[in-house]
PDB file of C-alpha atoms in Angstrom:
ATOM      1  CA  THR O   1     138.856 103.311  88.625  1.00 97.00           C
ATOM      2  CA  PHE O   2     137.764 104.574  92.063  1.00 97.00           C
ATOM      3  CA  ALA O   3     139.631 102.763  94.845  1.00 96.00           C
ATOM      4  CA  ASN O   4     140.059 102.931  98.567  1.00 94.00           C
ATOM      5  CA  ALA O   5     143.387 101.313  99.315  1.00 91.00           C
ATOM      6  CA  ALA O   6     143.004 101.335 103.109  1.00 91.00           C
ATOM      7  CA  GLY O   7     142.523  97.559 103.067  1.00 89.00           C
ATOM      8  CA  PRO O   8     140.299  95.538 105.411  1.00 89.00           C
ATOM      9  CA  VAL O   9     140.230  98.072 108.210  1.00 91.00           C
ATOM     10  CA  GLY O  10     136.467  98.494 108.664  1.00 88.00           C
ATOM     11  CA  GLN O  11     134.408 101.101 106.900  1.00 91.00           C
ATOM     12  CA  ALA O  12     136.372 102.770 104.128  1.00 93.00           C
ATOM     13  CA  VAL O  13     134.260 104.378 101.422  1.00 96.00           C
ATOM     14  CA  ALA O  14     135.852 104.529  97.914  1.00 96.00           C
ATOM     15  CA  VAL O  15     133.023 106.691  96.454  1.00 97.00           C
ATOM     16  CA  ARG O  16     130.059 108.560  97.864  1.00 98.00           C
ATOM     17  CA  ILE O  17     127.530 109.672  95.219  1.00 97.00           C
ATOM     18  CA  THR O  18     124.874 112.254  96.236  1.00 96.00           C
ATOM     19  CA  ALA O  19     124.064 113.848  92.873  1.00 96.00           C
ATOM     20  CA  ASP O  20     120.782 113.207  91.125  1.00 95.00           C
ATOM     21  CA  LYS O  21     120.885 111.383  87.734  1.00 95.00           C
ATOM     22  CA  ALA O  22     124.516 110.277  88.194  1.00 96.00           C
ATOM     23  CA  ARG O  23     125.657 107.854  85.559  1.00 96.00           C
ATOM     24  CA  PHE O  24     128.679 105.609  85.451  1.00 98.00           C
ATOM     25  CA  PHE O  25     129.750 103.636  82.406  1.00 98.00           C
ATOM     26  CA  HIS O  26     132.580 101.013  82.354  1.00 98.00           C
ATOM     27  CA  CYS O  27     133.909 102.069  85.777  1.00 98.00           C
ATOM     28  CA  ARG O  28     135.671 100.094  88.533  1.00 98.00           C
ATOM     29  CA  PHE O  29     134.873 100.604  92.256  1.00 98.00           C
ATOM     30  CA  LEU O  30     137.441  98.896  94.494  1.00 98.00           C
ATOM     31  CA  GLY O  31     137.472  98.536  98.269  1.00 97.00           C
ATOM     32  CA  PHE O  32     136.480  96.352 101.180  1.00 96.00           C
ATOM     33  CA  GLN O  33     133.704  97.367 103.616  1.00 96.00           C
ATOM     34  CA  ASP O  34     131.316 100.130 102.290  1.00 96.00           C
ATOM     35  CA  THR O  35     132.997 100.505  98.859  1.00 97.00           C
ATOM     36  CA  LEU O  36     130.136 102.369  97.110  1.00 98.00           C
ATOM     37  CA  TYR O  37     127.895 104.750  99.105  1.00 98.00           C
ATOM     38  CA  THR O  38     124.812 105.573  97.153  1.00 98.00           C
ATOM     39  CA  HIS O  39     123.939 108.602  99.284  1.00 97.00           C
ATOM     40  CA  GLY O  40     120.802 110.748  99.198  1.00 92.00           C
ATOM     41  CA  ASN O  41     117.097 109.995  99.404  1.00 93.00           C
ATOM     42  CA  GLU O  42     116.424 111.893  96.131  1.00 93.00           C
ATOM     43  CA  SER O  43     119.474 110.642  94.292  1.00 95.00           C
ATOM     44  CA  ARG O  44     118.957 108.457  91.205  1.00 95.00           C
ATOM     45  CA  GLN O  45     121.949 106.633  89.899  1.00 96.00           C
ATOM     46  CA  TYR O  46     122.751 104.376  86.876  1.00 96.00           C
ATOM     47  CA  TYR O  47     125.699 101.999  86.575  1.00 97.00           C
ATOM     48  CA  PHE O  48     126.391 100.251  83.227  1.00 97.00           C
ATOM     49  CA  ASP O  49     129.055  97.594  82.697  1.00 98.00           C
ATOM     50  CA  CYS O  50     130.761  98.455  85.988  1.00 98.00           C
ATOM     51  CA  TYR O  51     132.892  96.321  88.287  1.00 98.00           C
ATOM     52  CA  ILE O  52     132.230  96.750  92.022  1.00 98.00           C
ATOM     53  CA  GLU O  53     134.116  94.784  94.654  1.00 98.00           C
ATOM     54  CA  GLY O  54     134.208  94.635  98.397  1.00 97.00           C
ATOM     55  CA  THR O  55     133.448  92.637 101.547  1.00 96.00           C
ATOM     56  CA  VAL O  56     130.761  93.838 103.973  1.00 96.00           C
ATOM     57  CA  ASP O  57     127.792  95.920 102.804  1.00 97.00           C
ATOM     58  CA  PHE O  58     129.932  97.183  99.974  1.00 97.00           C
ATOM     59  CA  ILE O  59     127.020  98.660  98.019  1.00 98.00           C
ATOM     60  CA  PHE O  60     124.981 100.667 100.495  1.00 98.00           C
ATOM     61  CA  GLY O  61     122.744 103.703 100.906  1.00 98.00           C
ATOM     62  CA  SER O  62     119.371 105.243 100.247  1.00 98.00           C
ATOM     63  CA  SER O  63     119.546 106.183  96.586  1.00 97.00           C
ATOM     64  CA  THR O  64     117.490 104.583  93.804  1.00 95.00           C
ATOM     65  CA  ALA O  65     120.134 102.842  91.702  1.00 96.00           C
ATOM     66  CA  LEU O  66     120.038 100.650  88.672  1.00 96.00           C
ATOM     67  CA  PHE O  67     122.946  98.346  88.133  1.00 97.00           C
ATOM     68  CA  ASP O  68     122.868  97.122  84.515  1.00 96.00           C
ATOM     69  CA  SER O  69     125.221  94.427  83.238  1.00 97.00           C
ATOM     70  CA  CYS O  70     127.665  94.902  86.126  1.00 98.00           C
ATOM     71  CA  VAL O  71     130.055  92.500  87.885  1.00 98.00           C
ATOM     72  CA  ILE O  72     129.540  92.479  91.640  1.00 98.00           C
ATOM     73  CA  TYR O  73     132.638  90.855  93.209  1.00 98.00           C
ATOM     74  CA  GLY O  74     132.615  89.611  96.779  1.00 98.00           C
ATOM     75  CA  LYS O  75     135.863  89.152  98.681  1.00 96.00           C
ATOM     76  CA  LYS O  76     136.242  87.081 101.907  1.00 93.00           C
ATOM     77  CA  GLY O  77     132.518  86.864 102.706  1.00 94.00           C
ATOM     78  CA  GLY O  78     129.806  89.293 103.853  1.00 96.00           C
ATOM     79  CA  TYR O  79     126.893  91.122 102.288  1.00 98.00           C
ATOM     80  CA  PHE O  80     126.683  92.489  98.778  1.00 98.00           C
ATOM     81  CA  THR O  81     124.171  95.219  99.685  1.00 98.00           C
ATOM     82  CA  ALA O  82     122.849  97.223 102.585  1.00 98.00           C
ATOM     83  CA  ALA O  83     120.037  99.357 101.220  1.00 98.00           C
ATOM     84  CA  SER O  84     118.274 102.032 103.266  1.00 98.00           C
ATOM     85  CA  THR O  85     115.516 102.816 100.822  1.00 97.00           C
ATOM     86  CA  PRO O  86     113.085 105.441 102.032  1.00 97.00           C
ATOM     87  CA  GLN O  87     109.617 104.020 102.690  1.00 96.00           C
ATOM     88  CA  GLN O  88     107.865 106.066  99.990  1.00 95.00           C
ATOM     89  CA  LYS O  89     110.253 104.983  97.205  1.00 93.00           C
ATOM     90  CA  THR O  90     109.071 102.357  94.612  1.00 89.00           C
ATOM     91  CA  PHE O  91     112.614 101.142  94.001  1.00 89.00           C
ATOM     92  CA  GLY O  92     115.860 100.961  95.917  1.00 95.00           C
ATOM     93  CA  TYR O  93     118.482  98.833  94.160  1.00 97.00           C
ATOM     94  CA  VAL O  94     117.748  96.991  90.933  1.00 96.00           C
ATOM     95  CA  PHE O  95     120.354  94.663  89.553  1.00 97.00           C
ATOM     96  CA  ARG O  96     119.611  93.666  85.972  1.00 95.00           C
ATOM     97  CA  ASN O  97     121.784  91.239  83.949  1.00 96.00           C
ATOM     98  CA  CYS O  98     124.543  91.362  86.536  1.00 98.00           C
ATOM     99  CA  LYS O  99     127.104  88.808  87.678  1.00 98.00           C
ATOM    100  CA  PHE O 100     127.462  88.169  91.438  1.00 98.00           C
ATOM    101  CA  THR O 101     130.767  86.359  91.918  1.00 98.00           C
ATOM    102  CA  GLY O 102     134.026  86.598  93.829  1.00 98.00           C
ATOM    103  CA  ASN O 103     136.878  84.743  95.517  1.00 97.00           C
ATOM    104  CA  ALA O 104     134.997  84.103  98.766  1.00 97.00           C
ATOM    105  CA  ALA O 105     134.122  80.626  99.980  1.00 98.00           C
ATOM    106  CA  ASP O 106     130.900  79.033  98.754  1.00 98.00           C
ATOM    107  CA  GLY O 107     127.841  80.257 100.665  1.00 98.00           C
ATOM    108  CA  SER O 108     129.724  83.031 102.401  1.00 98.00           C
ATOM    109  CA  PHE O 109     127.891  86.030 100.878  1.00 98.00           C
ATOM    110  CA  TYR O 110     124.335  87.153 101.410  1.00 98.00           C
ATOM    111  CA  LEU O 111     122.664  89.148  98.665  1.00 98.00           C
ATOM    112  CA  GLY O 112     121.778  91.826 101.153  1.00 98.00           C
ATOM    113  CA  ARG O 113     120.537  93.030 104.492  1.00 98.00           C
ATOM    114  CA  PRO O 114     118.463  96.096 105.345  1.00 98.00           C
ATOM    115  CA  TRP O 115     120.407  99.062 106.650  1.00 97.00           C
ATOM    116  CA  ARG O 116     117.005 100.644 107.356  1.00 96.00           C
ATOM    117  CA  PRO O 117     113.570  98.971 107.705  1.00 96.00           C
ATOM    118  CA  TYR O 118     112.188  99.621 104.202  1.00 97.00           C
ATOM    119  CA  ALA O 119     115.138  98.455 102.150  1.00 98.00           C
ATOM    120  CA  LYS O 120     114.333  97.359  98.607  1.00 97.00           C
ATOM    121  CA  VAL O 121     116.667  95.224  96.447  1.00 97.00           C
ATOM    122  CA  LEU O 122     115.628  93.403  93.274  1.00 96.00           C
ATOM    123  CA  ILE O 123     117.949  91.045  91.406  1.00 97.00           C
ATOM    124  CA  VAL O 124     116.714  90.115  87.936  1.00 95.00           C
ATOM    125  CA  ASN O 125     118.131  87.948  85.093  1.00 95.00           C
ATOM    126  CA  SER O 126     121.475  87.846  86.807  1.00 97.00           C
ATOM    127  CA  TYR O 127     124.145  85.186  87.415  1.00 98.00           C
ATOM    128  CA  LEU O 128     124.602  84.184  91.062  1.00 98.00           C
ATOM    129  CA  SER O 129     127.719  82.119  91.772  1.00 98.00           C
ATOM    130  CA  ALA O 130     128.144  79.567  94.497  1.00 98.00           C
ATOM    131  CA  ILE O 131     129.421  82.197  96.944  1.00 98.00           C
ATOM    132  CA  VAL O 132     125.759  83.285  97.432  1.00 98.00           C
ATOM    133  CA  ASN O 133     124.399  81.878 100.696  1.00 98.00           C
ATOM    134  CA  LYS O 134     121.358  79.575 100.094  1.00 98.00           C
ATOM    135  CA  LYS O 135     119.247  81.759 102.463  1.00 98.00           C
ATOM    136  CA  GLY O 136     119.960  84.742 100.188  1.00 98.00           C
ATOM    137  CA  TRP O 137     119.036  87.527 102.547  1.00 98.00           C
ATOM    138  CA  ASP O 138     119.569  88.521 106.168  1.00 98.00           C
ATOM    139  CA  ASN O 139     117.362  90.606 108.466  1.00 98.00           C
ATOM    140  CA  TRP O 140     120.310  92.356 110.227  1.00 97.00           C
ATOM    141  CA  GLY O 141     119.384  90.820 113.489  1.00 96.00           C
ATOM    142  CA  ASN O 142     115.929  92.354 113.607  1.00 97.00           C
ATOM    143  CA  ALA O 143     112.844  90.210 112.837  1.00 97.00           C
ATOM    144  CA  ALA O 144     110.744  93.379 112.350  1.00 97.00           C
ATOM    145  CA  ASN O 145     112.712  94.089 109.137  1.00 97.00           C
ATOM    146  CA  GLU O 146     111.192  90.942 107.657  1.00 97.00           C
ATOM    147  CA  SER O 147     107.810  92.547 107.303  1.00 97.00           C
ATOM    148  CA  THR O 148     108.987  95.892 105.887  1.00 97.00           C
ATOM    149  CA  THR O 149     111.783  95.024 103.388  1.00 97.00           C
ATOM    150  CA  THR O 150     111.368  94.084  99.795  1.00 96.00           C
ATOM    151  CA  PHE O 151     114.055  91.599  98.785  1.00 97.00           C
ATOM    152  CA  ALA O 152     113.060  89.919  95.502  1.00 96.00           C
ATOM    153  CA  GLU O 153     114.544  87.846  92.653  1.00 96.00           C
ATOM    154  CA  PHE O 154     113.535  86.726  89.159  1.00 95.00           C
ATOM    155  CA  GLY O 155     115.094  84.761  86.334  1.00 95.00           C
ATOM    156  CA  ASN O 156     118.523  84.334  87.895  1.00 97.00           C
ATOM    157  CA  THR O 157     120.928  81.582  86.965  1.00 98.00           C
ATOM    158  CA  GLY O 158     124.021  79.973  88.510  1.00 98.00           C
ATOM    159  CA  GLU O 159     124.851  77.839  91.535  1.00 98.00           C
ATOM    160  CA  GLY O 160     123.605  80.471  93.942  1.00 98.00           C
ATOM    161  CA  ALA O 161     120.292  81.215  92.174  1.00 98.00           C
ATOM    162  CA  ALA O 162     118.088  78.485  93.598  1.00 96.00           C
ATOM    163  CA  THR O 163     115.354  80.080  95.734  1.00 94.00           C
ATOM    164  CA  THR O 164     114.095  76.893  97.413  1.00 95.00           C
ATOM    165  CA  GLU O 165     116.095  77.553 100.557  1.00 97.00           C
ATOM    166  CA  ARG O 166     115.700  81.377 100.610  1.00 97.00           C
ATOM    167  CA  VAL O 167     114.341  83.052 103.748  1.00 98.00           C
ATOM    168  CA  SER O 168     110.585  82.839 103.827  1.00 97.00           C
ATOM    169  CA  TRP O 169     110.161  86.623 103.776  1.00 97.00           C
ATOM    170  CA  SER O 170     111.949  87.211 100.516  1.00 97.00           C
ATOM    171  CA  LYS O 171     109.891  87.449  97.369  1.00 93.00           C
ATOM    172  CA  SER O 172     109.838  86.301  93.778  1.00 88.00           C
ATOM    173  CA  ILE O 173     108.482  88.645  91.158  1.00 89.00           C
ATOM    174  CA  THR O 174     106.484  87.643  88.091  1.00 88.00           C
ATOM    175  CA  ALA O 175     107.575  87.724  84.489  1.00 89.00           C
ATOM    176  CA  ASP O 176     105.308  90.751  83.925  1.00 88.00           C
ATOM    177  CA  GLU O 177     106.828  92.609  86.886  1.00 86.00           C
ATOM    178  CA  ALA O 178     110.299  91.839  85.579  1.00 84.00           C
ATOM    179  CA  LYS O 179     109.402  93.224  82.133  1.00 81.00           C
ATOM    180  CA  GLN O 180     108.342  96.536  83.801  1.00 79.00           C
ATOM    181  CA  LEU O 181     111.887  96.854  85.116  1.00 76.00           C
ATOM    182  CA  ASN O 182     113.091  97.304  81.548  1.00 73.00           C
ATOM    183  CA  THR O 183     111.340 100.605  81.490  1.00 70.00           C
ATOM    184  CA  ILE O 184     113.110 102.087  84.527  1.00 70.00           C
ATOM    185  CA  THR O 185     114.935 105.302  83.604  1.00 67.00           C
ATOM    186  CA  ILE O 186     117.341 107.145  85.868  1.00 67.00           C
TER     187      ILE O 186
END
């Protein structure tokens, strides 16, 4: 377990990962705002069967990261992710077979917002509970981000998975594109 016990005091990173090819298996990351900092434009990270909890932007940074079969637990309301993917990168964050849940009120969590203009977040074959806001994504108060970000979903289930009310600038990927995600290696 990696934990920041400062409580809800604003930014309080529990872990900052800068290394390339970092891998975490069966780990817990506990905090509030900014729990897990995936730092480094050239950093590639893999998380398997991990539990990550927080409030605002609690998974954030510029690394390419694959979250595989993880529980993403939102407390109080906020944003699950704040990616700052470099423009030239194919992938930012990929969540595959994950569970987005928490103790927050229904509709109180967005899947993500762009920390930088070319943020990329894909959520595939995951469970999205009712705490997920129907709009899904936020532009961080900057309409220009809507034309540069890649926020996409495919094959998700649960009360928060319906895409009919998602923001118009989010995307859905095809089944073939989703299959290609199975070949990602970190």
